[in-house]
CSV table of C-alpha atoms and ligand atoms in Angstrom, one decimal:
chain,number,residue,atom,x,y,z
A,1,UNK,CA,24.4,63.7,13.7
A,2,UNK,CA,23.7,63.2,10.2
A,3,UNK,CA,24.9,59.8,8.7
A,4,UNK,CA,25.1,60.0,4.8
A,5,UNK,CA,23.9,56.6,3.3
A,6,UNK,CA,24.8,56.0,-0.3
A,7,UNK,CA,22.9,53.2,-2.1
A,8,UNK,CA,20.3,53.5,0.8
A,9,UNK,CA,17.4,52.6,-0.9
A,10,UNK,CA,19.1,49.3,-1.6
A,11,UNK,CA,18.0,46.0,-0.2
A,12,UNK,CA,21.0,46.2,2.5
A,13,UNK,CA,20.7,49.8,3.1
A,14,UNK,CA,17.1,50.8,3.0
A,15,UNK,CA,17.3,48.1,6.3
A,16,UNK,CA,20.4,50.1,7.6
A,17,UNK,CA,18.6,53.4,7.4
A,18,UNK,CA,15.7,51.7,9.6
A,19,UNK,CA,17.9,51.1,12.2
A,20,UNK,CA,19.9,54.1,11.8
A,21,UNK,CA,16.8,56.2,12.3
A,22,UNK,CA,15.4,53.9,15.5
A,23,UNK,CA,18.7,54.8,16.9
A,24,UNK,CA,18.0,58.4,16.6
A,25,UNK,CA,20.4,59.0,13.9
A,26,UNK,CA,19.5,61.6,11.1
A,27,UNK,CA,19.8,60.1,7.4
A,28,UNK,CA,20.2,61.6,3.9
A,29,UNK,CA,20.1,59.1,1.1
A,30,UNK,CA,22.2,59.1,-2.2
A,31,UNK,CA,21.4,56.2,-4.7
A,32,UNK,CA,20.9,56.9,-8.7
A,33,UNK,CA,17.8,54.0,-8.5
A,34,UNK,CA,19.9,52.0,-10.9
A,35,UNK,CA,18.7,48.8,-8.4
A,36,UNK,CA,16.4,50.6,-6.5
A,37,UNK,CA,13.3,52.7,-6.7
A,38,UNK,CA,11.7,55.7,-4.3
A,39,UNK,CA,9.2,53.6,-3.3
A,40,UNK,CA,11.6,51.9,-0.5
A,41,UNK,CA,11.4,55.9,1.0
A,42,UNK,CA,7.8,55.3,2.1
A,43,UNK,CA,8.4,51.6,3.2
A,44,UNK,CA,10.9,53.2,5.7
A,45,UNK,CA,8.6,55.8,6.6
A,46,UNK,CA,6.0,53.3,7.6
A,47,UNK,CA,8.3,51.5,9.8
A,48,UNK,CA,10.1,54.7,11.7
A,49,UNK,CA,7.5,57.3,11.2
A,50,UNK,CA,10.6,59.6,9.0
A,51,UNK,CA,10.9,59.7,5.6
A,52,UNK,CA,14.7,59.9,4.9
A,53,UNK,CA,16.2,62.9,2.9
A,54,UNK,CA,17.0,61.6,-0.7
A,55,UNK,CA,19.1,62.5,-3.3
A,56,UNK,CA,19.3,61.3,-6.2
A,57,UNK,CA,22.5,61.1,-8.1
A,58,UNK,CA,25.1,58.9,-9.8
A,59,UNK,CA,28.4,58.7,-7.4
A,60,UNK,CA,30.9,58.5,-9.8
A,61,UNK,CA,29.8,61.9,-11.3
A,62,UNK,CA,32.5,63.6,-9.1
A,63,UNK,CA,31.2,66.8,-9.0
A,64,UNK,CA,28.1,66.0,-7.9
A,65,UNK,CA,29.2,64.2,-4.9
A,66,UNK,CA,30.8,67.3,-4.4
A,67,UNK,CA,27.7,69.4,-4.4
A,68,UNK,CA,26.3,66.5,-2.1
A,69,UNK,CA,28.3,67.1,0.8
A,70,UNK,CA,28.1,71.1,-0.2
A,71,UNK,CA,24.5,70.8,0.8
A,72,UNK,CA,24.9,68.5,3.3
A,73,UNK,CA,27.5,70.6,5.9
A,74,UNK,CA,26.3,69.0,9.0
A,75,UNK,CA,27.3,64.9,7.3
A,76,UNK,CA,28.8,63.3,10.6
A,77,UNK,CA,29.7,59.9,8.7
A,78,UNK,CA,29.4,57.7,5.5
A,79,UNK,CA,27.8,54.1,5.0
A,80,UNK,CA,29.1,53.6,1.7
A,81,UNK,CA,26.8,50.3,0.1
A,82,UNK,CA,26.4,51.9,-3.3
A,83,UNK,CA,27.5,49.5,-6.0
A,84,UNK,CA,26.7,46.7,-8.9
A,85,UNK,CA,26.7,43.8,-7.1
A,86,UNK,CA,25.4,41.0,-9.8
A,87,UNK,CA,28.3,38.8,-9.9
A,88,UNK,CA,27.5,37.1,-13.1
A,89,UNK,CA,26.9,40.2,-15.1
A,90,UNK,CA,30.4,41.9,-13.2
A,91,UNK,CA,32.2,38.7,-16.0
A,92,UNK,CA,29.9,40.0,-18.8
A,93,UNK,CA,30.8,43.5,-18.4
A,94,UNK,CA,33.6,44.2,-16.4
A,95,UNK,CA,34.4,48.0,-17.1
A,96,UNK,CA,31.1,48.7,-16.0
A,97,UNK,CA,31.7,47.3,-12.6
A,98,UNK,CA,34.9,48.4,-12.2
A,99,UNK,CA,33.7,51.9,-13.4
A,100,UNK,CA,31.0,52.3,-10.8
A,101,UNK,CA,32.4,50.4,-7.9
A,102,UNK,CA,35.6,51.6,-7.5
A,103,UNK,CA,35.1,55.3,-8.5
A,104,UNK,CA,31.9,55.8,-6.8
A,105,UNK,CA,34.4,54.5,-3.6
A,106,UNK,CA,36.6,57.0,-4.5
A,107,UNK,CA,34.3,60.2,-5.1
A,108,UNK,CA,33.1,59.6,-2.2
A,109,UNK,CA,36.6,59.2,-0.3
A,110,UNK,CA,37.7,62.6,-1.8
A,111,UNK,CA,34.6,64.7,-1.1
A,112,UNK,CA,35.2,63.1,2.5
A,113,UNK,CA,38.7,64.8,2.7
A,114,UNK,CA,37.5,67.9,1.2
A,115,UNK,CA,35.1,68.5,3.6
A,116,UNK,CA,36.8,67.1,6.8
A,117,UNK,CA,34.7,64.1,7.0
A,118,UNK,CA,36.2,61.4,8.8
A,119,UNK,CA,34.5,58.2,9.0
A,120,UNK,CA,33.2,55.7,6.8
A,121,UNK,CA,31.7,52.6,6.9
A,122,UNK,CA,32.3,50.2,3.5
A,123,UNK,CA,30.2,46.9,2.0
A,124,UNK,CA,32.9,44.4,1.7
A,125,UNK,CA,31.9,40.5,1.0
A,126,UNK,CA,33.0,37.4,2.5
A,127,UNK,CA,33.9,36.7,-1.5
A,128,UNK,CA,37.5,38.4,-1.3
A,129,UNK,CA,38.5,35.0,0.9
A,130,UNK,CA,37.7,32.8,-2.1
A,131,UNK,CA,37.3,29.0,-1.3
A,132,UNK,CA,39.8,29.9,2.2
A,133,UNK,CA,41.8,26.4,2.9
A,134,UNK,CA,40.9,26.6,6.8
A,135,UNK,CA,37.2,27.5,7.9
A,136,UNK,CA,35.6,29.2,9.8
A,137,UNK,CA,37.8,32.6,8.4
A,138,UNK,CA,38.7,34.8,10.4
A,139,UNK,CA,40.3,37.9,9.5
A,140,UNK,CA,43.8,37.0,9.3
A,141,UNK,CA,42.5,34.7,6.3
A,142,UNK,CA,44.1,35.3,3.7
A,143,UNK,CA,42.7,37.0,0.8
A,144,UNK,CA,42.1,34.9,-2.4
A,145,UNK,CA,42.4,36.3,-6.3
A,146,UNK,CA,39.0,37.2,-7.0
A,147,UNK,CA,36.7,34.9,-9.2
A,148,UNK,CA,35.0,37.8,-11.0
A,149,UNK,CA,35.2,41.5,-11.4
A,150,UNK,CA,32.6,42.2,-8.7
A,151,UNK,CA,34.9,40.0,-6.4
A,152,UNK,CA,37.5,41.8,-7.3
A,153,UNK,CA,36.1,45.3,-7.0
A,154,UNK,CA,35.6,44.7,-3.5
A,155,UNK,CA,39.5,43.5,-3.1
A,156,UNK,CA,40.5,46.8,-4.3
A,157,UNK,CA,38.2,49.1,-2.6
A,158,UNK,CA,39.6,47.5,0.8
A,159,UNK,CA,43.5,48.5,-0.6
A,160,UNK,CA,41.8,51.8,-1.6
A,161,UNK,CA,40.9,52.4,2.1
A,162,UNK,CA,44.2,50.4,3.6
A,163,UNK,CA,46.0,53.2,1.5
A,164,UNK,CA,44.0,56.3,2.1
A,165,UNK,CA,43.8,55.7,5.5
A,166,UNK,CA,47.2,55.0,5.4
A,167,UNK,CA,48.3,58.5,5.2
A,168,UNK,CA,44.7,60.4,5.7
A,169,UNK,CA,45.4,60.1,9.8
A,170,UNK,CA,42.1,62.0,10.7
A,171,UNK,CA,40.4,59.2,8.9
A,172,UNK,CA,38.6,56.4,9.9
A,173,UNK,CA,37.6,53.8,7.6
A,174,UNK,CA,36.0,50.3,8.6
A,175,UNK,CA,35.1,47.7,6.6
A,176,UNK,CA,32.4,45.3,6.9
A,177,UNK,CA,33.0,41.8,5.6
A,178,UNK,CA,28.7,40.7,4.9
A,179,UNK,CA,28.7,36.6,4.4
A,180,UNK,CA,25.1,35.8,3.5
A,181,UNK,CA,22.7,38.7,3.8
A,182,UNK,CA,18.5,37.2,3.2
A,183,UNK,CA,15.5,37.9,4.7
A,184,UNK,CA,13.5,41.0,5.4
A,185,UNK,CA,12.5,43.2,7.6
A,186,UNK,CA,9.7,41.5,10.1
A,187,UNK,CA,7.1,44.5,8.9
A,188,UNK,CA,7.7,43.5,5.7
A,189,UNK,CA,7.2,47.2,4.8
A,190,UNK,CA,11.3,46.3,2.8
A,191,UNK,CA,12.6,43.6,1.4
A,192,UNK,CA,14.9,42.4,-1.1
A,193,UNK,CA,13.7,43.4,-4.8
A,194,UNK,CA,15.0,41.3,-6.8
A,195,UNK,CA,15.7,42.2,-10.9
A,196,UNK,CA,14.5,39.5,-13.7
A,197,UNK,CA,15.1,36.1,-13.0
A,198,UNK,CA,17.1,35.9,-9.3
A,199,UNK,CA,20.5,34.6,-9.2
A,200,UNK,CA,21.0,34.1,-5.2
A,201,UNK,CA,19.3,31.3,-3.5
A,202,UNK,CA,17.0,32.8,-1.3
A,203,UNK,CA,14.7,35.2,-4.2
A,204,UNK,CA,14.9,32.0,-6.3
A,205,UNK,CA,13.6,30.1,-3.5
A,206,UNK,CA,10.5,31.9,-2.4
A,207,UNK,CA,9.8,32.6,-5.8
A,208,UNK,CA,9.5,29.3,-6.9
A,209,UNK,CA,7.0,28.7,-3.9
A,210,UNK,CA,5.0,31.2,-5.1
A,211,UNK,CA,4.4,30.3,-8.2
A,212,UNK,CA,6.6,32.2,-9.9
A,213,UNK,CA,9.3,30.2,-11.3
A,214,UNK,CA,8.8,26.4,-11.7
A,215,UNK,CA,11.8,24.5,-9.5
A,216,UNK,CA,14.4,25.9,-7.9
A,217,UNK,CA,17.6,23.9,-9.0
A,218,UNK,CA,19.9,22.6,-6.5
A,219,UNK,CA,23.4,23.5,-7.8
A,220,UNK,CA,25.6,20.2,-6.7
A,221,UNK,CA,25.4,17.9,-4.2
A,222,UNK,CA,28.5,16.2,-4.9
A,223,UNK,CA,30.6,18.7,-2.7
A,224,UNK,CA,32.9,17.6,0.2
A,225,UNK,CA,30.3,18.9,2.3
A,226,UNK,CA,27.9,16.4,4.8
A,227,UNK,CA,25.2,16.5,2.4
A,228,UNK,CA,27.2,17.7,-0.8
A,229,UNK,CA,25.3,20.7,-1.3
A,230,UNK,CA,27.4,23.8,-0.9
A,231,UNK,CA,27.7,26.0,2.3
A,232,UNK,CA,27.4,29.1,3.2
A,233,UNK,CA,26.9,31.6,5.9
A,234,UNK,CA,23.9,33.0,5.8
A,235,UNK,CA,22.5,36.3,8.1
A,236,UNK,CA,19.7,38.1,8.6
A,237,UNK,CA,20.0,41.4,6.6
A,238,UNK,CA,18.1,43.5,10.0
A,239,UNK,CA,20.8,41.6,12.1
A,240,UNK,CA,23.7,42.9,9.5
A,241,UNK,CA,22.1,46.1,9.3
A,242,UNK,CA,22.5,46.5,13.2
A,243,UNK,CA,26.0,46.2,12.6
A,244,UNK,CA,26.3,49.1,10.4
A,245,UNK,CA,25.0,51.0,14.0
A,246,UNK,CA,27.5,49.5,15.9
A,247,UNK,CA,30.4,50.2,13.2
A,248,UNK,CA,29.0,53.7,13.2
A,249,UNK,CA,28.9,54.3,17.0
A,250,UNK,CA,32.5,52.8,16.9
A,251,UNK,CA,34.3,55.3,14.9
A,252,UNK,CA,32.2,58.1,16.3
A,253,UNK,CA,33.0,57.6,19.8
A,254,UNK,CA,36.9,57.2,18.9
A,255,UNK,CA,36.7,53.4,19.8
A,256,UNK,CA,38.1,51.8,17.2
A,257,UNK,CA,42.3,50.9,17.3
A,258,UNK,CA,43.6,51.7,14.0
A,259,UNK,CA,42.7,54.1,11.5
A,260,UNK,CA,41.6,51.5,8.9
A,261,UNK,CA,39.4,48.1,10.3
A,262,UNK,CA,38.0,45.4,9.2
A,263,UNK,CA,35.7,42.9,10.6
A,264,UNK,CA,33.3,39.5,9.3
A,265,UNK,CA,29.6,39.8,9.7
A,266,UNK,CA,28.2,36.8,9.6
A,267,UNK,CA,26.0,34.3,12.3
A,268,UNK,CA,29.3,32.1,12.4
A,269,UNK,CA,27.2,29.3,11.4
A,270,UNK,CA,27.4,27.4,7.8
A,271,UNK,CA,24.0,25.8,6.3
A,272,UNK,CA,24.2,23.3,3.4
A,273,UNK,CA,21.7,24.7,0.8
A,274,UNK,CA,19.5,21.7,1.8
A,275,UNK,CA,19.4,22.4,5.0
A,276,UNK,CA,18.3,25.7,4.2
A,277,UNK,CA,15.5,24.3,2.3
A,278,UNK,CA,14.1,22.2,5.0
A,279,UNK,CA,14.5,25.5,7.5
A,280,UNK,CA,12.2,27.3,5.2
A,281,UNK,CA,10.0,24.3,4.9
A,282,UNK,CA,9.8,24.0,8.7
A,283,UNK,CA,9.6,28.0,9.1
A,284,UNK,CA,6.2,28.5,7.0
A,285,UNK,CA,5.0,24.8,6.0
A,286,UNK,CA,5.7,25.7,2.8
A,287,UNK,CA,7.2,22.9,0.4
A,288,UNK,CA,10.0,23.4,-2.1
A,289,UNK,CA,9.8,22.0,-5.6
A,290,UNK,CA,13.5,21.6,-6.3
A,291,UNK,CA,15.8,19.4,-8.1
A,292,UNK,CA,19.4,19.2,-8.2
A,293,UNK,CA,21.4,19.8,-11.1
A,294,UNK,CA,25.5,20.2,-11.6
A,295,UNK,CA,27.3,22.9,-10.1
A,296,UNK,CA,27.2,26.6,-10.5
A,297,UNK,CA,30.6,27.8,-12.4
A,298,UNK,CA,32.8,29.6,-10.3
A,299,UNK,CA,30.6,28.8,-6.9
A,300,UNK,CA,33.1,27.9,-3.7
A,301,UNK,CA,32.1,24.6,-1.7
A,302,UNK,CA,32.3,26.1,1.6
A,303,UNK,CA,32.4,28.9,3.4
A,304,UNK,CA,31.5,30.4,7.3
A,305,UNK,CA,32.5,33.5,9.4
A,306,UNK,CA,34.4,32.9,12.7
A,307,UNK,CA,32.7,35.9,14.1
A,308,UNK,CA,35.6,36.7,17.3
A,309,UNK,CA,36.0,39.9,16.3
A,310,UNK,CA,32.8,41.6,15.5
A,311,UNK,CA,31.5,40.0,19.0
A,312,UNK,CA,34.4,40.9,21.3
A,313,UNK,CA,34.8,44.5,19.7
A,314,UNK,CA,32.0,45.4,18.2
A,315,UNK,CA,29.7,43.8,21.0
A,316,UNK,CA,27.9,43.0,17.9
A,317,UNK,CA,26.3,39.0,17.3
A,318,UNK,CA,24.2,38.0,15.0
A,319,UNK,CA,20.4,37.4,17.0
A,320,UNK,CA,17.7,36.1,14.5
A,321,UNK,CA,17.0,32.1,14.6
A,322,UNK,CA,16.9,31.2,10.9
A,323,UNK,CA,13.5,29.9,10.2
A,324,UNK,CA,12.5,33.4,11.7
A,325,UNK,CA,14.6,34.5,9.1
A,326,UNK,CA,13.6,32.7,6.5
A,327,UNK,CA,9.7,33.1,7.3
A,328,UNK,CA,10.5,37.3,7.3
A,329,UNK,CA,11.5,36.4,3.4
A,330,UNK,CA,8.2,34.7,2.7
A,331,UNK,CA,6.4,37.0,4.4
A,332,UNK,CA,8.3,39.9,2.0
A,333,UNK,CA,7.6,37.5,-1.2
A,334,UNK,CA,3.6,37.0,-0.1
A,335,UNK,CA,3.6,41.1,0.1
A,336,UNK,CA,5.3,41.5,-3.6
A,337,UNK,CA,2.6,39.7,-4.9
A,338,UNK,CA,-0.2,42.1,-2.9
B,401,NAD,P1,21.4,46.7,-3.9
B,401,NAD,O1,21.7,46.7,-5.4
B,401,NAD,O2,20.1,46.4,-3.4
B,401,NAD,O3,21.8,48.2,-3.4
B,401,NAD,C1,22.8,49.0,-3.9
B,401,NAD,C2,22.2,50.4,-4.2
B,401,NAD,O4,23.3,51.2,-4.8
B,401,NAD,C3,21.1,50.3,-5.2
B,401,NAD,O5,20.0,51.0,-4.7
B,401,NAD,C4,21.6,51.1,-6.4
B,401,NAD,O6,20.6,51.8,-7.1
B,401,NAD,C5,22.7,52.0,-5.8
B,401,NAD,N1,23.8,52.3,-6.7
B,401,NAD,C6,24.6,51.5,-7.4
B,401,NAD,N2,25.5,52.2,-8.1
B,401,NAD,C7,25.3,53.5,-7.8
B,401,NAD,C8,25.9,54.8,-8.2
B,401,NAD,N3,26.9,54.8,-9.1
B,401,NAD,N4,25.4,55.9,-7.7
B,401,NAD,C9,24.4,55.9,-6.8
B,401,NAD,N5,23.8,54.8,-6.4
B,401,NAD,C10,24.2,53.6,-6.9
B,401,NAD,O7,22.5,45.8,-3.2
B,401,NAD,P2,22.7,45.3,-1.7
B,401,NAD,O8,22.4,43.9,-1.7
B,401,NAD,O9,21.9,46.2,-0.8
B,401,NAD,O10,24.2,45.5,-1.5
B,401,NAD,C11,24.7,46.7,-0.8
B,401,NAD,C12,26.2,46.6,-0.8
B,401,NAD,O11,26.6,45.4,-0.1
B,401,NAD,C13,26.9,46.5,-2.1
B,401,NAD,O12,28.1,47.2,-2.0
B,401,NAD,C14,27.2,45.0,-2.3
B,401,NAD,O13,28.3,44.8,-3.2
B,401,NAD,C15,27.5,44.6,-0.9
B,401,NAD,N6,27.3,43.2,-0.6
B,401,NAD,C16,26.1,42.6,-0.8
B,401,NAD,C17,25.9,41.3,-0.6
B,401,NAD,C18,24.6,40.6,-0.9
B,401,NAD,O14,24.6,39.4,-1.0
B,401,NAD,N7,23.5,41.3,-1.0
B,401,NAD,C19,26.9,40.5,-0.1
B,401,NAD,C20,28.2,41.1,0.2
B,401,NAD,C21,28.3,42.5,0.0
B,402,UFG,N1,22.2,28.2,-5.2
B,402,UFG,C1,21.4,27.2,-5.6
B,402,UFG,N2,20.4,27.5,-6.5
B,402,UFG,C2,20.1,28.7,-6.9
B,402,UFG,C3,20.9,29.8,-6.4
B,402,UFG,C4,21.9,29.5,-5.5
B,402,UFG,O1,21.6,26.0,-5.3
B,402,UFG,O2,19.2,28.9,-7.7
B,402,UFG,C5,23.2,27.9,-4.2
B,402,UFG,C6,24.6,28.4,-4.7
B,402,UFG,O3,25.2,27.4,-5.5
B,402,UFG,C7,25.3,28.6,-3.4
B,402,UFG,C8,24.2,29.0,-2.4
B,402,UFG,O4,23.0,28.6,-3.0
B,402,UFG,O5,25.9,27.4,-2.9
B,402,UFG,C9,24.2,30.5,-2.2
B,402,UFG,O6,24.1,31.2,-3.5
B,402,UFG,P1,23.8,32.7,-3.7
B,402,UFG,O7,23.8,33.0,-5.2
B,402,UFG,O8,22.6,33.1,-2.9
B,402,UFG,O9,25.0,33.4,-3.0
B,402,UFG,P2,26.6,33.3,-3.2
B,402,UFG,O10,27.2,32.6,-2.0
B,402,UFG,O11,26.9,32.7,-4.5
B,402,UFG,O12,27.1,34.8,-3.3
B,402,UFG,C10,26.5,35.9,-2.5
B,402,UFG,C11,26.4,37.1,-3.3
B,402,UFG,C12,27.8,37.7,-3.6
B,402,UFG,C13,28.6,37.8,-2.3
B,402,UFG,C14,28.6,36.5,-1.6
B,402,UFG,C15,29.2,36.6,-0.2
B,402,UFG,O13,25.7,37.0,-4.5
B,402,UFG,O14,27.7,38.9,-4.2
B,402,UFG,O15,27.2,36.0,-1.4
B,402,UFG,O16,28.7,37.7,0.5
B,402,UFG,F1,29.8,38.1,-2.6
């Protein structure tokens, strides 16, 4: 069964593909490299001993995608991950995100129907829950106003599948809810590549250990939080990718209870940003130059996954202990600098 992966040569997906392909799954790759590069095809290939099909092409060229699943007859099933994701940039230039995220989504969607493709598997982010009132959040939480236009992007893709699936019956879309995602895989043959100067914690982090950037800044530890410094949920990305498998497996076997799902992915624990820096400090015996500074505009002070769901009906848990976690991400860092 062929599985088509768009945006697999991403950071979450080039990890997906990994464990699609140990699972015995055949892949074909669609990203335009706009994050990415072909490289990530031969760290994939050194892990599982395949080199995924690629193609390269931009998903909101409609025609294209057509001609994708034209030479693809035998695509099975979609992991959709392809989008912009830089949630700083998504406030600078908004049509740009909005452009790409939601018509890539929708391309896709409609190349799906043409060709009697039923199930797909979506990137959505703990981020459409917004600073929830009661944690952990489950997924009768309700859904906040998005901070930014990448937040919001991933609002509307999810009532672009609630209403396709709606009144496509044959189709079976599930979302996937990702709080955290760091590390790397343990081979460190794939990792996160981070663009210019990191925005997310973890990049920032081990950067700033090796040399690369001078402190990591702490941003607030005046939060209602034990420490003050903001929480989050943090989870391996190999553990998150083995939830793509899962999700997969679900919909192909005719498991899943309604035509349109959504589920949280995260470890259901939160970690204060300090105590994510003394993980990695205990993990590698590594120490962190850091200082803390004021808050981050438009960060929430809290946020974790009750994880019910994924576990009862997935059978799906988060595994990795976090300094393993967080030593994978050194390890990846140590390799960039090869
Ligand atoms: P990534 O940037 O590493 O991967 C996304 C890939 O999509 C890149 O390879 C990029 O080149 C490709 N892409 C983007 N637009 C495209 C287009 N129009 N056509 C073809 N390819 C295109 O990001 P990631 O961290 O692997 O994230 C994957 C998905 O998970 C995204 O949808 C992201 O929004 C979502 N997500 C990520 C996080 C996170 O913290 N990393 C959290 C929640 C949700
Ligand atoms: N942080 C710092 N210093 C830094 C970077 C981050 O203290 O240099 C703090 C942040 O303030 C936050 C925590 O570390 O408290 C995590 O920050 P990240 O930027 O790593 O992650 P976010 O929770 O802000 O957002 C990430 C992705 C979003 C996604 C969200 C939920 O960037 O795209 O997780 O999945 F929506």
């Amino acid at each position: 069964m062929k599985i088509l992966v768009t945006g697999g040569t991403g950071y979450i997906g080039s990890h997906t593909v990994v464990e699609l392909q140990q699972s015995g799954y055949e892949v074909v790759i669609a990203d335009n490299l706009c994050n990415s590069n072909a490289g990530v095809l031969d760290g994939i290939a050194r892990i599982t001993g395949v080199r995924p099909a690629f193609e390269e092409l931009d998903l909101t060229e409609g025609e294209k995608v057509r001609e994708l699943f034209a030479r693809h007859r035998d695509i099975g099933a979609v992991i959709h991950f392809a989008a912009l994701k830089a949630v700083g940039e998504s406030v600078q230039k908004p049509l740009e995100y909005y452009r790409n995220n939601l018509n890539s989504l929708m391309n896709v969607l409609a190349s799906m129907r043409e060709c009697g493709v039923k199930h797909l598997v979506f990137s959505s982010s703990c981020t459409v829950y917004g600073q929830a009132d009661v944690l952990p959040v489950t997924e009768q939480t309700p859904r906040k106003p998005a901070e930014s236009p990448y937040g919001n992007t991933k609002t509307m893709c999810e009532d672009i599948l609630r209403d396709v699936a709606k009144v496509e019956q044959g189709m079976n879309l599930l979302a996937l809810r990702y709080f955290n995602p760091i590390g790397a895989h343990p081979s460190a043959c794939i990792g996160e590549l981070p663009n210019g100067v990191p925005n997310n914690l973890i990049p920032y982090l081990t950067q700033t250990v090796a040399g690369i950037r001078e402190q990591l800044s702490v941003f607030g530890d005046d939060y209602h939080t034990p420490d003050g410094s903001a929480i989050r949920d943090y989870i391996d990305v190999v553990d998150l990718a083995r939830a793509h498998v899962v999700a997969i497996r679900r919909l192909m076997e005719g498991k899943n209870k309604a035509n349109y799902e959504y589920f949280n992915i995260g470890t259901g624990n939160g970690l204060s940003v300090l105590e994510l820096i003394r993980a990695f400090e205990r993990a590698t015996g590594e120490k962190v130059n850091y200082k803390i500074v004021g808050r981050r505009a438009g960060d929430i002070e809290q946020v974790w996954a009750d994880t019910t769901l994924a576990n009862r009906e997935l059978g799906w848990k988060a595994e990795v202990p976090i300094e393993e976690t967080l030593a994978n991400a050194w390890k990846w860092q140590k390799h960039l600098m090869e």
